[in-house]
mmCIF file of C-alpha atoms in Angstrom:
data_model
loop_
_atom_site.group_PDB
_atom_site.id
_atom_site.type_symbol
_atom_site.label_atom_id
_atom_site.label_comp_id
_atom_site.label_asym_id
_atom_site.label_seq_id
_atom_site.Cartn_x
_atom_site.Cartn_y
_atom_site.Cartn_z
ATOM 1 C CA MET A 1 98.069 104.396 129.152
ATOM 2 C CA HIS A 2 96.528 106.594 126.745
ATOM 3 C CA ARG A 3 96.182 104.947 123.154
ATOM 4 C CA SER A 4 98.185 107.794 121.431
ATOM 5 C CA ALA A 5 100.962 107.489 124.114
ATOM 6 C CA MET A 6 101.359 103.717 123.394
ATOM 7 C CA HIS A 7 101.595 104.272 119.746
ATOM 8 C CA ARG A 8 104.307 106.960 119.984
ATOM 9 C CA SER A 9 106.511 104.493 121.607
ATOM 10 C CA ALA A 10 106.077 101.988 118.705
ATOM 11 C CA THR A 11 108.141 101.857 115.717
ATOM 12 C CA PRO A 12 105.938 103.423 112.788
ATOM 13 C CA ASP A 13 105.127 101.483 109.722
ATOM 14 C CA VAL A 14 105.847 104.681 107.718
ATOM 15 C CA VAL A 15 107.695 107.813 108.207
ATOM 16 C CA VAL A 16 106.205 110.432 106.049
ATOM 17 C CA VAL A 17 108.981 113.314 105.195
ATOM 18 C CA GLY A 18 106.938 116.385 104.611
ATOM 19 C CA ALA A 19 103.878 117.861 106.430
ATOM 20 C CA GLY A 20 102.561 119.791 103.465
ATOM 21 C CA MET A 21 99.303 118.966 101.721
ATOM 22 C CA VAL A 22 100.355 115.906 99.819
ATOM 23 C CA GLY A 23 102.351 114.480 102.842
ATOM 24 C CA ALA A 24 99.326 115.166 105.178
ATOM 25 C CA ALA A 25 96.859 113.580 102.725
ATOM 26 C CA CYS A 26 98.942 110.437 102.498
ATOM 27 C CA ALA A 27 99.457 110.270 106.209
ATOM 28 C CA GLU A 28 95.617 110.681 106.707
ATOM 29 C CA ALA A 29 94.844 107.994 104.157
ATOM 30 C CA LEU A 30 97.286 105.473 105.610
ATOM 31 C CA THR A 31 96.104 105.912 109.170
ATOM 32 C CA ALA A 32 92.572 105.787 108.131
ATOM 33 C CA ALA A 33 93.565 102.194 106.833
ATOM 34 C CA GLY A 34 95.104 101.312 110.234
ATOM 35 C CA VAL A 35 98.847 101.951 109.258
ATOM 36 C CA GLN A 36 100.950 103.371 111.992
ATOM 37 C CA VAL A 37 102.445 106.708 110.651
ATOM 38 C CA LEU A 38 104.911 109.308 111.976
ATOM 39 C CA VAL A 39 104.968 112.705 109.970
ATOM 40 C CA ILE A 40 108.201 114.804 110.258
ATOM 41 C CA ASP A 41 108.978 118.288 108.740
ATOM 42 C CA ARG A 42 112.016 120.537 109.152
ATOM 43 C CA ASP A 43 109.615 123.427 109.666
ATOM 44 C CA GLY A 44 106.084 122.592 110.540
ATOM 45 C CA PRO A 45 102.727 121.657 109.100
ATOM 46 C CA ALA A 46 101.857 123.352 105.800
ATOM 47 C CA ALA A 47 104.824 125.851 106.185
ATOM 48 C CA GLY A 48 106.244 125.448 102.634
ATOM 49 C CA THR A 49 104.492 125.197 99.293
ATOM 50 C CA THR A 50 101.112 124.492 100.731
ATOM 51 C CA ALA A 51 101.140 127.862 102.644
ATOM 52 C CA ALA A 52 102.040 129.527 99.238
ATOM 53 C CA GLY A 53 99.026 128.114 97.330
ATOM 54 C CA GLU A 54 95.640 129.292 96.431
ATOM 55 C CA GLY A 55 93.859 126.123 97.370
ATOM 56 C CA ASN A 56 92.825 125.052 93.892
ATOM 57 C CA VAL A 57 90.782 121.812 93.356
ATOM 58 C CA LEU A 58 90.382 121.868 89.690
ATOM 59 C CA VAL A 59 89.278 119.518 86.823
ATOM 60 C CA SER A 60 89.113 122.358 84.316
ATOM 61 C CA ASP A 61 92.763 122.950 83.547
ATOM 62 C CA LYS A 62 94.009 119.634 82.532
ATOM 63 C CA GLU A 63 94.184 118.015 79.135
ATOM 64 C CA PRO A 64 92.694 114.588 78.980
ATOM 65 C CA GLY A 65 95.166 111.889 80.176
ATOM 66 C CA PRO A 66 96.516 110.475 83.504
ATOM 67 C CA GLU A 67 96.634 113.697 85.394
ATOM 68 C CA LEU A 68 93.013 114.704 84.471
ATOM 69 C CA ASP A 69 92.049 111.047 85.603
ATOM 70 C CA LEU A 70 93.733 111.712 88.913
ATOM 71 C CA ALA A 71 92.085 115.038 89.193
ATOM 72 C CA ILE A 72 88.650 113.586 88.576
ATOM 73 C CA ALA A 73 89.296 110.858 91.138
ATOM 74 C CA SER A 74 90.658 113.287 93.637
ATOM 75 C CA ARG A 75 87.603 115.577 93.326
ATOM 76 C CA SER A 76 85.479 112.713 94.535
ATOM 77 C CA GLU A 77 87.962 111.548 97.126
ATOM 78 C CA TRP A 78 87.879 115.165 98.730
ATOM 79 C CA ASP A 79 84.239 114.523 99.596
ATOM 80 C CA ALA A 80 85.429 111.223 101.423
ATOM 81 C CA VAL A 81 88.409 112.732 103.070
ATOM 82 C CA ARG A 82 86.336 115.727 104.521
ATOM 83 C CA GLY A 83 83.827 113.384 105.822
ATOM 84 C CA ARG A 84 86.699 111.680 107.893
ATOM 85 C CA LEU A 85 87.966 114.840 109.549
ATOM 86 C CA PRO A 86 87.472 115.417 113.246
ATOM 87 C CA GLU A 87 84.557 117.812 113.807
ATOM 88 C CA ARG A 88 86.517 120.408 115.628
ATOM 89 C CA VAL A 89 88.682 121.083 112.512
ATOM 90 C CA ALA A 90 86.203 119.969 109.693
ATOM 91 C CA ASP A 91 85.743 123.611 108.462
ATOM 92 C CA VAL A 92 88.597 123.985 105.921
ATOM 93 C CA GLU A 93 86.695 126.582 103.930
ATOM 94 C CA TRP A 94 85.679 124.224 101.272
ATOM 95 C CA GLU A 95 83.769 125.974 98.512
ATOM 96 C CA ALA A 96 82.312 124.127 95.633
ATOM 97 C CA LYS A 97 82.155 127.418 93.775
ATOM 98 C CA GLY A 98 82.809 126.149 90.178
ATOM 99 C CA GLY A 99 85.077 127.633 87.609
ATOM 100 C CA VAL A 100 84.630 129.759 84.606
ATOM 101 C CA VAL A 101 87.123 129.822 81.792
ATOM 102 C CA VAL A 102 86.870 132.627 79.207
ATOM 103 C CA ALA A 103 88.364 133.465 75.913
ATOM 104 C CA THR A 104 88.619 137.160 74.607
ATOM 105 C CA GLY A 105 89.777 136.030 71.099
ATOM 106 C CA ASP A 106 89.049 133.223 68.778
ATOM 107 C CA PRO A 107 86.489 131.071 70.635
ATOM 108 C CA GLU A 108 87.250 127.776 68.783
ATOM 109 C CA PRO A 109 90.351 126.483 70.737
ATOM 110 C CA LEU A 110 88.404 126.714 74.119
ATOM 111 C CA THR A 111 85.338 125.156 72.670
ATOM 112 C CA ALA A 112 87.347 122.270 71.183
ATOM 113 C CA PHE A 113 89.163 121.877 74.666
ATOM 114 C CA ALA A 114 85.887 121.659 76.333
ATOM 115 C CA VAL A 115 84.681 118.935 73.958
ATOM 116 C CA LYS A 116 87.754 116.745 74.714
ATOM 117 C CA GLN A 117 87.271 117.240 78.413
ATOM 118 C CA ARG A 118 83.627 116.271 78.283
ATOM 119 C CA GLU A 119 84.686 113.053 76.401
ATOM 120 C CA ALA A 120 86.969 112.459 79.443
ATOM 121 C CA GLY A 121 84.188 112.728 81.913
ATOM 122 C CA VAL A 122 84.410 116.359 82.916
ATOM 123 C CA ASP A 123 81.272 118.448 83.313
ATOM 124 C CA ALA A 124 82.331 121.169 80.920
ATOM 125 C CA ARG A 125 79.408 123.513 79.750
ATOM 126 C CA VAL A 126 80.234 125.842 76.825
ATOM 127 C CA ILE A 127 78.210 129.098 77.377
ATOM 128 C CA THR A 128 77.534 132.290 75.472
ATOM 129 C CA PRO A 129 79.009 135.641 76.503
ATOM 130 C CA ALA A 130 75.613 136.604 77.772
ATOM 131 C CA GLU A 131 75.500 133.567 79.990
ATOM 132 C CA VAL A 132 79.153 134.276 81.120
ATOM 133 C CA PHE A 133 77.954 137.762 82.333
ATOM 134 C CA GLU A 134 75.072 136.129 84.208
ATOM 135 C CA LEU A 135 77.736 134.267 86.092
ATOM 136 C CA GLU A 136 80.355 136.966 86.535
ATOM 137 C CA PRO A 137 78.824 140.462 85.762
ATOM 138 C CA LEU A 138 81.976 142.411 86.138
ATOM 139 C CA LEU A 139 84.108 140.560 83.478
ATOM 140 C CA THR A 140 85.454 142.529 80.533
ATOM 141 C CA PRO A 141 82.936 142.851 77.579
ATOM 142 C CA ARG A 142 85.591 141.481 75.384
ATOM 143 C CA VAL A 143 84.739 137.902 76.286
ATOM 144 C CA THR A 144 83.811 135.835 73.167
ATOM 145 C CA ILE A 145 83.062 132.473 74.880
ATOM 146 C CA GLY A 146 83.101 130.714 78.225
ATOM 147 C CA VAL A 147 83.196 127.410 79.704
ATOM 148 C CA HIS A 148 81.504 126.653 82.988
ATOM 149 C CA TYR A 149 82.954 123.896 85.173
ATOM 150 C CA PRO A 150 80.525 123.264 88.223
ATOM 151 C CA GLU A 151 82.885 120.645 89.593
ATOM 152 C CA ASP A 152 85.819 123.069 90.291
ATOM 153 C CA ALA A 153 86.225 123.982 94.004
ATOM 154 C CA GLN A 154 88.522 125.707 96.547
ATOM 155 C CA VAL A 155 89.827 124.952 99.890
ATOM 156 C CA GLN A 156 91.928 126.948 102.450
ATOM 157 C CA PRO A 157 95.236 124.915 101.977
ATOM 158 C CA VAL A 158 96.710 125.525 105.470
ATOM 159 C CA LEU A 159 93.453 124.740 107.207
ATOM 160 C CA ALA A 160 93.021 121.635 105.203
ATOM 161 C CA ALA A 161 96.651 120.366 105.729
ATOM 162 C CA THR A 162 96.489 120.809 109.436
ATOM 163 C CA ALA A 163 93.040 119.319 109.797
ATOM 164 C CA LEU A 164 94.403 116.150 107.920
ATOM 165 C CA LEU A 165 97.311 115.981 110.440
ATOM 166 C CA ALA A 166 94.809 116.436 113.231
ATOM 167 C CA ALA A 167 92.952 113.309 112.018
ATOM 168 C CA VAL A 168 96.308 111.530 111.886
ATOM 169 C CA ARG A 169 97.059 112.411 115.509
ATOM 170 C CA GLU A 170 93.669 111.318 116.602
ATOM 171 C CA ARG A 171 94.143 107.851 115.162
ATOM 172 C CA GLY A 172 97.367 107.479 117.173
ATOM 173 C CA GLY A 173 99.857 108.755 114.440
ATOM 174 C CA GLU A 174 102.534 111.457 115.406
ATOM 175 C CA VAL A 175 103.543 114.717 113.875
ATOM 176 C CA ARG A 176 106.945 116.110 114.527
ATOM 177 C CA SER A 177 107.922 119.716 113.561
ATOM 178 C CA GLY A 178 111.473 120.986 113.465
ATOM 179 C CA VAL A 179 112.928 117.566 112.364
ATOM 180 C CA THR A 180 115.088 117.515 109.332
ATOM 181 C CA ALA A 181 115.278 114.142 107.329
ATOM 182 C CA LEU A 182 118.986 113.605 106.326
ATOM 183 C CA GLY A 183 118.745 110.166 104.573
ATOM 184 C CA VAL A 184 117.651 106.787 105.046
ATOM 185 C CA ARG A 185 119.137 103.913 106.792
ATOM 186 C CA GLN A 186 119.211 100.587 104.813
ATOM 187 C CA SER A 187 119.874 96.899 105.506
ATOM 188 C CA GLY A 188 119.786 94.136 103.005
ATOM 189 C CA GLY A 189 118.634 96.430 100.334
ATOM 190 C CA ARG A 190 115.698 97.759 102.153
ATOM 191 C CA VAL A 191 114.844 100.759 104.265
ATOM 192 C CA VAL A 192 115.098 100.256 108.072
ATOM 193 C CA GLY A 193 115.013 103.750 109.266
ATOM 194 C CA VAL A 194 115.433 107.532 108.640
ATOM 195 C CA ASP A 195 118.424 109.682 109.762
ATOM 196 C CA THR A 196 117.305 112.865 111.169
ATOM 197 C CA SER A 197 118.511 116.016 112.902
ATOM 198 C CA ASP A 198 116.774 114.611 115.994
ATOM 199 C CA GLY A 199 118.399 111.187 115.778
ATOM 200 C CA ASP A 200 117.653 107.928 113.923
ATOM 201 C CA ILE A 201 114.081 106.814 113.653
ATOM 202 C CA ALA A 202 113.457 103.080 113.008
ATOM 203 C CA CYS A 203 110.532 102.359 110.553
ATOM 204 C CA GLY A 204 109.369 99.974 107.970
ATOM 205 C CA ALA A 205 109.005 102.508 104.992
ATOM 206 C CA VAL A 206 109.740 106.163 104.186
ATOM 207 C CA LEU A 207 107.607 108.331 102.036
ATOM 208 C CA ASN A 208 109.256 111.257 100.313
ATOM 209 C CA ALA A 209 106.668 114.056 100.280
ATOM 210 C CA CYS A 210 109.168 116.850 100.309
ATOM 211 C CA GLY A 211 107.554 118.827 97.425
ATOM 212 C CA PRO A 212 110.185 121.119 95.594
ATOM 213 C CA TRP A 213 112.811 119.587 97.963
ATOM 214 C CA SER A 214 111.991 116.053 96.973
ATOM 215 C CA GLY A 215 114.860 115.700 94.504
ATOM 216 C CA ALA A 216 117.351 116.719 97.218
ATOM 217 C CA PHE A 217 115.857 114.148 99.766
ATOM 218 C CA SER A 218 115.795 111.407 97.164
ATOM 219 C CA ALA A 219 119.452 112.060 96.494
ATOM 220 C CA ALA A 220 120.272 111.832 100.129
ATOM 221 C CA ALA A 221 118.235 108.542 100.173
ATOM 222 C CA GLY A 222 120.423 107.271 97.400
ATOM 223 C CA ALA A 223 117.604 106.956 94.856
ATOM 224 C CA ARG A 224 117.532 110.240 93.094
ATOM 225 C CA ILE A 225 114.462 111.424 91.196
ATOM 226 C CA GLU A 226 114.096 114.498 88.900
ATOM 227 C CA VAL A 227 111.803 116.962 90.721
ATOM 228 C CA LEU A 228 112.609 120.672 90.315
ATOM 229 C CA PRO A 229 111.320 123.893 91.885
ATOM 230 C CA ARG A 230 108.972 126.081 89.779
ATOM 231 C CA ARG A 231 108.244 129.421 91.157
ATOM 232 C CA GLY A 232 104.749 130.946 91.332
ATOM 233 C CA MET A 233 103.571 134.313 92.539
ATOM 234 C CA ILE A 234 100.202 135.567 93.784
ATOM 235 C CA LEU A 235 98.784 139.216 94.362
ATOM 236 C CA VAL A 236 96.220 139.672 97.345
ATOM 237 C CA THR A 237 93.901 142.598 97.198
ATOM 238 C CA ALA A 238 92.068 144.521 99.994
ATOM 239 C CA PRO A 239 88.800 142.895 101.197
ATOM 240 C CA LEU A 240 85.840 143.642 99.022
ATOM 241 C CA PRO A 241 82.115 142.943 98.865
ATOM 242 C CA GLU A 242 81.413 139.769 96.736
ATOM 243 C CA CYS A 243 82.560 140.640 93.335
ATOM 244 C CA VAL A 244 84.013 137.429 91.931
ATOM 245 C CA ARG A 245 81.740 134.640 92.371
ATOM 246 C CA HIS A 246 83.733 131.631 90.706
ATOM 247 C CA LYS A 247 87.258 130.739 90.049
ATOM 248 C CA VAL A 248 87.866 132.704 86.795
ATOM 249 C CA TYR A 249 90.747 132.310 84.420
ATOM 250 C CA ASP A 250 91.683 133.068 80.952
ATOM 251 C CA ALA A 251 92.131 130.248 78.252
ATOM 252 C CA ASP A 252 95.790 130.772 78.213
ATOM 253 C CA TYR A 253 96.024 129.283 81.702
ATOM 254 C CA VAL A 254 95.626 125.624 80.323
ATOM 255 C CA GLY A 255 98.779 126.122 78.135
ATOM 256 C CA ALA A 256 100.824 127.638 80.901
ATOM 257 C CA VAL A 257 100.009 124.654 83.169
ATOM 258 C CA GLY A 258 101.302 122.210 80.620
ATOM 259 C CA SER A 259 104.203 124.025 79.536
ATOM 260 C CA GLY A 260 107.797 122.985 80.337
ATOM 261 C CA ASP A 261 109.290 126.413 79.338
ATOM 262 C CA ALA A 262 111.745 127.693 81.934
ATOM 263 C CA GLU A 263 110.952 131.390 81.159
ATOM 264 C CA LEU A 264 108.444 133.442 82.965
ATOM 265 C CA GLN A 265 104.844 132.687 81.824
ATOM 266 C CA THR A 266 101.635 134.380 83.221
ATOM 267 C CA SER A 267 98.154 133.697 82.760
ATOM 268 C CA THR A 268 95.143 135.347 84.547
ATOM 269 C CA VAL A 269 93.413 133.588 87.506
ATOM 270 C CA VAL A 270 91.067 135.615 89.704
ATOM 271 C CA GLU A 271 88.950 134.432 92.589
ATOM 272 C CA SER A 272 87.627 135.595 95.995
ATOM 273 C CA THR A 273 88.182 134.155 99.355
ATOM 274 C CA ARG A 274 85.854 133.814 102.280
ATOM 275 C CA ALA A 275 87.572 136.846 103.909
ATOM 276 C CA GLY A 276 86.739 138.888 100.918
ATOM 277 C CA THR A 277 90.135 139.305 99.493
ATOM 278 C CA VAL A 278 90.741 138.519 95.789
ATOM 279 C CA LEU A 279 93.628 136.444 94.723
ATOM 280 C CA ILE A 280 95.255 137.186 91.493
ATOM 281 C CA GLY A 281 97.634 134.612 89.765
ATOM 282 C CA SER A 282 99.287 133.038 88.049
ATOM 283 C CA SER A 283 103.105 133.051 87.221
ATOM 284 C CA ARG A 284 105.405 130.174 86.399
ATOM 285 C CA GLU A 285 109.109 130.304 86.047
ATOM 286 C CA ARG A 286 111.933 127.907 86.714
ATOM 287 C CA ILE A 287 114.633 129.969 88.585
ATOM 288 C CA GLY A 288 115.726 127.416 91.133
ATOM 289 C CA PHE A 289 115.096 128.469 94.845
ATOM 290 C CA ASP A 290 115.659 132.063 94.024
ATOM 291 C CA ASP A 291 112.867 133.904 96.189
ATOM 292 C CA THR A 292 113.662 137.362 94.990
ATOM 293 C CA VAL A 293 110.527 139.314 94.511
ATOM 294 C CA ARG A 294 110.467 140.355 90.895
ATOM 295 C CA VAL A 295 108.368 143.513 90.320
ATOM 296 C CA GLN A 296 107.865 142.822 86.640
ATOM 297 C CA VAL A 297 106.218 139.646 87.446
ATOM 298 C CA LEU A 298 103.753 141.410 89.755
ATOM 299 C CA ARG A 299 103.112 144.152 87.217
ATOM 300 C CA GLU A 300 102.291 141.505 84.566
ATOM 301 C CA LEU A 301 99.964 139.658 86.833
ATOM 302 C CA ALA A 302 98.136 142.993 87.751
ATOM 303 C CA ARG A 303 97.877 144.058 84.133
ATOM 304 C CA LYS A 304 96.431 140.897 82.871
ATOM 305 C CA ALA A 305 93.883 140.755 85.786
ATOM 306 C CA VAL A 306 92.526 144.162 84.973
ATOM 307 C CA GLY A 307 92.241 143.132 81.525
ATOM 308 C CA LEU A 308 89.934 140.442 82.608
ATOM 309 C CA PHE A 309 88.082 142.427 85.393
ATOM 310 C CA PRO A 310 88.513 146.073 84.725
ATOM 311 C CA PHE A 311 87.177 147.064 88.196
ATOM 312 C CA LEU A 312 90.410 145.749 89.697
ATOM 313 C CA GLY A 313 92.247 148.698 88.246
ATOM 314 C CA ASP A 314 90.840 150.797 91.300
ATOM 315 C CA VAL A 315 91.394 148.173 93.890
ATOM 316 C CA PRO A 316 94.506 148.267 96.261
ATOM 317 C CA VAL A 317 96.820 145.206 96.485
ATOM 318 C CA LEU A 318 97.606 144.461 100.118
ATOM 319 C CA ARG A 319 100.608 142.010 99.440
ATOM 320 C CA ALA A 320 102.112 139.613 97.241
ATOM 321 C CA TYR A 321 103.488 136.112 98.041
ATOM 322 C CA GLY A 322 105.240 133.277 96.204
ATOM 323 C CA GLY A 323 106.177 129.745 96.577
ATOM 324 C CA PHE A 324 107.969 126.838 94.854
ATOM 325 C CA ARG A 325 106.057 124.094 93.279
ATOM 326 C CA PRO A 326 107.445 120.538 92.697
ATOM 327 C CA TYR A 327 107.973 120.135 88.893
ATOM 328 C CA ALA A 328 108.463 116.749 87.253
ATOM 329 C CA PRO A 329 109.921 117.210 83.593
ATOM 330 C CA ASP A 330 106.967 115.210 82.015
ATOM 331 C CA HIS A 331 104.312 117.233 84.079
ATOM 332 C CA LEU A 332 103.144 114.062 85.958
ATOM 333 C CA PRO A 333 103.209 113.452 89.724
ATOM 334 C CA VAL A 334 105.418 110.784 90.983
ATOM 335 C CA ILE A 335 103.403 108.337 93.109
ATOM 336 C CA GLY A 336 104.347 104.924 94.379
ATOM 337 C CA PRO A 337 107.295 102.595 95.548
ATOM 338 C CA ASP A 338 110.871 103.180 94.367
ATOM 339 C CA PRO A 339 112.000 99.887 92.707
ATOM 340 C CA ARG A 340 115.842 100.771 93.526
ATOM 341 C CA LEU A 341 115.268 100.601 97.285
ATOM 342 C CA LEU A 342 112.560 98.491 99.047
ATOM 343 C CA GLY A 343 110.620 100.483 101.465
ATOM 344 C CA LEU A 344 111.353 103.936 99.772
ATOM 345 C CA TRP A 345 108.045 105.612 98.480
ATOM 346 C CA HIS A 346 107.562 108.947 96.681
ATOM 347 C CA ALA A 347 104.449 111.274 96.428
ATOM 348 C CA THR A 348 105.660 114.497 94.819
ATOM 349 C CA GLY A 349 105.805 116.368 91.512
ATOM 350 C CA HIS A 350 102.227 117.743 91.476
ATOM 351 C CA GLU A 351 103.628 121.213 90.657
ATOM 352 C CA GLY A 352 100.711 123.791 91.250
ATOM 353 C CA ALA A 353 98.051 121.155 91.539
ATOM 354 C CA GLY A 354 98.972 119.544 94.719
ATOM 355 C CA ILE A 355 96.071 120.750 96.737
ATOM 356 C CA GLY A 356 93.606 119.283 94.523
ATOM 357 C CA LEU A 357 95.373 116.035 93.822
ATOM 358 C CA ALA A 358 96.301 115.193 97.215
ATOM 359 C CA PRO A 359 93.448 113.023 98.418
ATOM 360 C CA ALA A 360 93.623 110.695 95.314
ATOM 361 C CA THR A 361 97.375 110.629 95.747
ATOM 362 C CA GLY A 362 96.952 109.533 99.417
ATOM 363 C CA ARG A 363 94.503 106.799 98.451
ATOM 364 C CA LEU A 364 96.738 105.516 95.574
ATOM 365 C CA ILE A 365 99.663 105.515 97.888
ATOM 366 C CA THR A 366 97.627 103.610 100.631
ATOM 367 C CA GLU A 367 96.260 101.058 98.198
ATOM 368 C CA GLN A 368 99.819 100.192 96.770
ATOM 369 C CA PHE A 369 101.255 100.025 100.346
ATOM 370 C CA LEU A 370 98.691 97.519 101.450
ATOM 371 C CA GLY A 371 98.794 95.622 98.197
ATOM 372 C CA LEU A 372 95.180 96.400 97.230
ATOM 373 C CA THR A 373 93.919 96.768 93.600
ATOM 374 C CA PRO A 374 94.201 100.536 93.050
ATOM 375 C CA GLN A 375 91.147 102.572 92.081
ATOM 376 C CA LEU A 376 93.329 104.277 89.416
ATOM 377 C CA ASP A 377 95.988 102.790 87.106
ATOM 378 C CA PRO A 378 99.274 103.768 88.939
ATOM 379 C CA THR A 379 101.514 103.107 85.866
ATOM 380 C CA PRO A 380 101.647 106.641 84.359
ATOM 381 C CA PHE A 381 103.009 107.975 87.736
ATOM 382 C CA ARG A 382 105.503 105.160 88.480
ATOM 383 C CA VAL A 383 108.794 106.229 89.834
ATOM 384 C CA ASP A 384 111.049 104.274 87.297
ATOM 385 C CA ARG A 385 110.036 106.287 84.173
ATOM 386 C CA ARG A 386 112.529 107.793 82.078
ATOM 387 C CA ALA A 387 111.662 111.584 82.756
ATOM 388 C CA VAL A 388 111.924 111.057 86.442
ATOM 389 C CA ILE A 389 114.937 108.765 87.147
ATOM 390 C CA ALA A 390 117.859 110.891 87.109
ATOM 391 C CA ALA A 391 121.073 109.761 85.268
#
């Protein structure tokens, strides 16, 4: 009997609920360590939040603290994860293009931010306007200061998630699409299975990697966590010759990332893709799961992008797309075991940084699951913190 067929008949050690980037990265890391995994998703691989992302792998946009530590660890872990991918799916459009953050007003706040990041271990190089224009000649002449982040990178998120799941399958794991997790089965205070639209699945543990829907699944599992949807929109231009060489964003982006404001916030992020299109973001608003296209949001994104790159005023926009990102009230991911129910685990709450943070999240879940000493302190991401445990 083929190895993968034997494994499919066995009870999985872990059922991962969610086949997006974070779920895929956790499943990949677990199977690389010899854990038997089944991944289920009500739609299919990378069909939700992952498909609506830009593929950011950033260290440049985070204040010093636990999330930046996770981002730094994940940037290194991306290299290890890509090295484990099957050769046939290894091209995930990884581009170590670096990032450029610019200010068009007072240069002091951005300079001070770069100093703090350097102290935390980030390669953050303050550069003059002349040096900025050497890196990005088409930027607005209003730039007063820039910071170059050589470690920033980009990946095609759907390719990456599906490649990780291909690695899971190659190691004998299984991925089932069109299966909705309805809750968990318990016995003696621990998880013994998952209730699904396709019947009950016996297992030793369940990992909640449902992204913006993690709060709903956790409630169904009887151990609710506070993870909310936060919507973001992106514009896509017609294909162009190379015109934006790095990931470029304005200094307002860092503040928007860390804000808990429910109202619409926009900040400019511009980058090219391998296909030649230019992606323009970013917006954030807490409006539940309302997926209505709001023209005023798109206009604001376009206006700010033209302010940063004036040439974009003459470039047609092909389409716009949006997605919901999993938002925890204290802006930190939720990674680890749930102390209220033995065998229930969570990997969620990464908001718009899930693509970049996924490999370190997978490693942290795996280390804790196997009882190993984690590379990174898991305490800031624990499930039982006040902001996450719902009343």
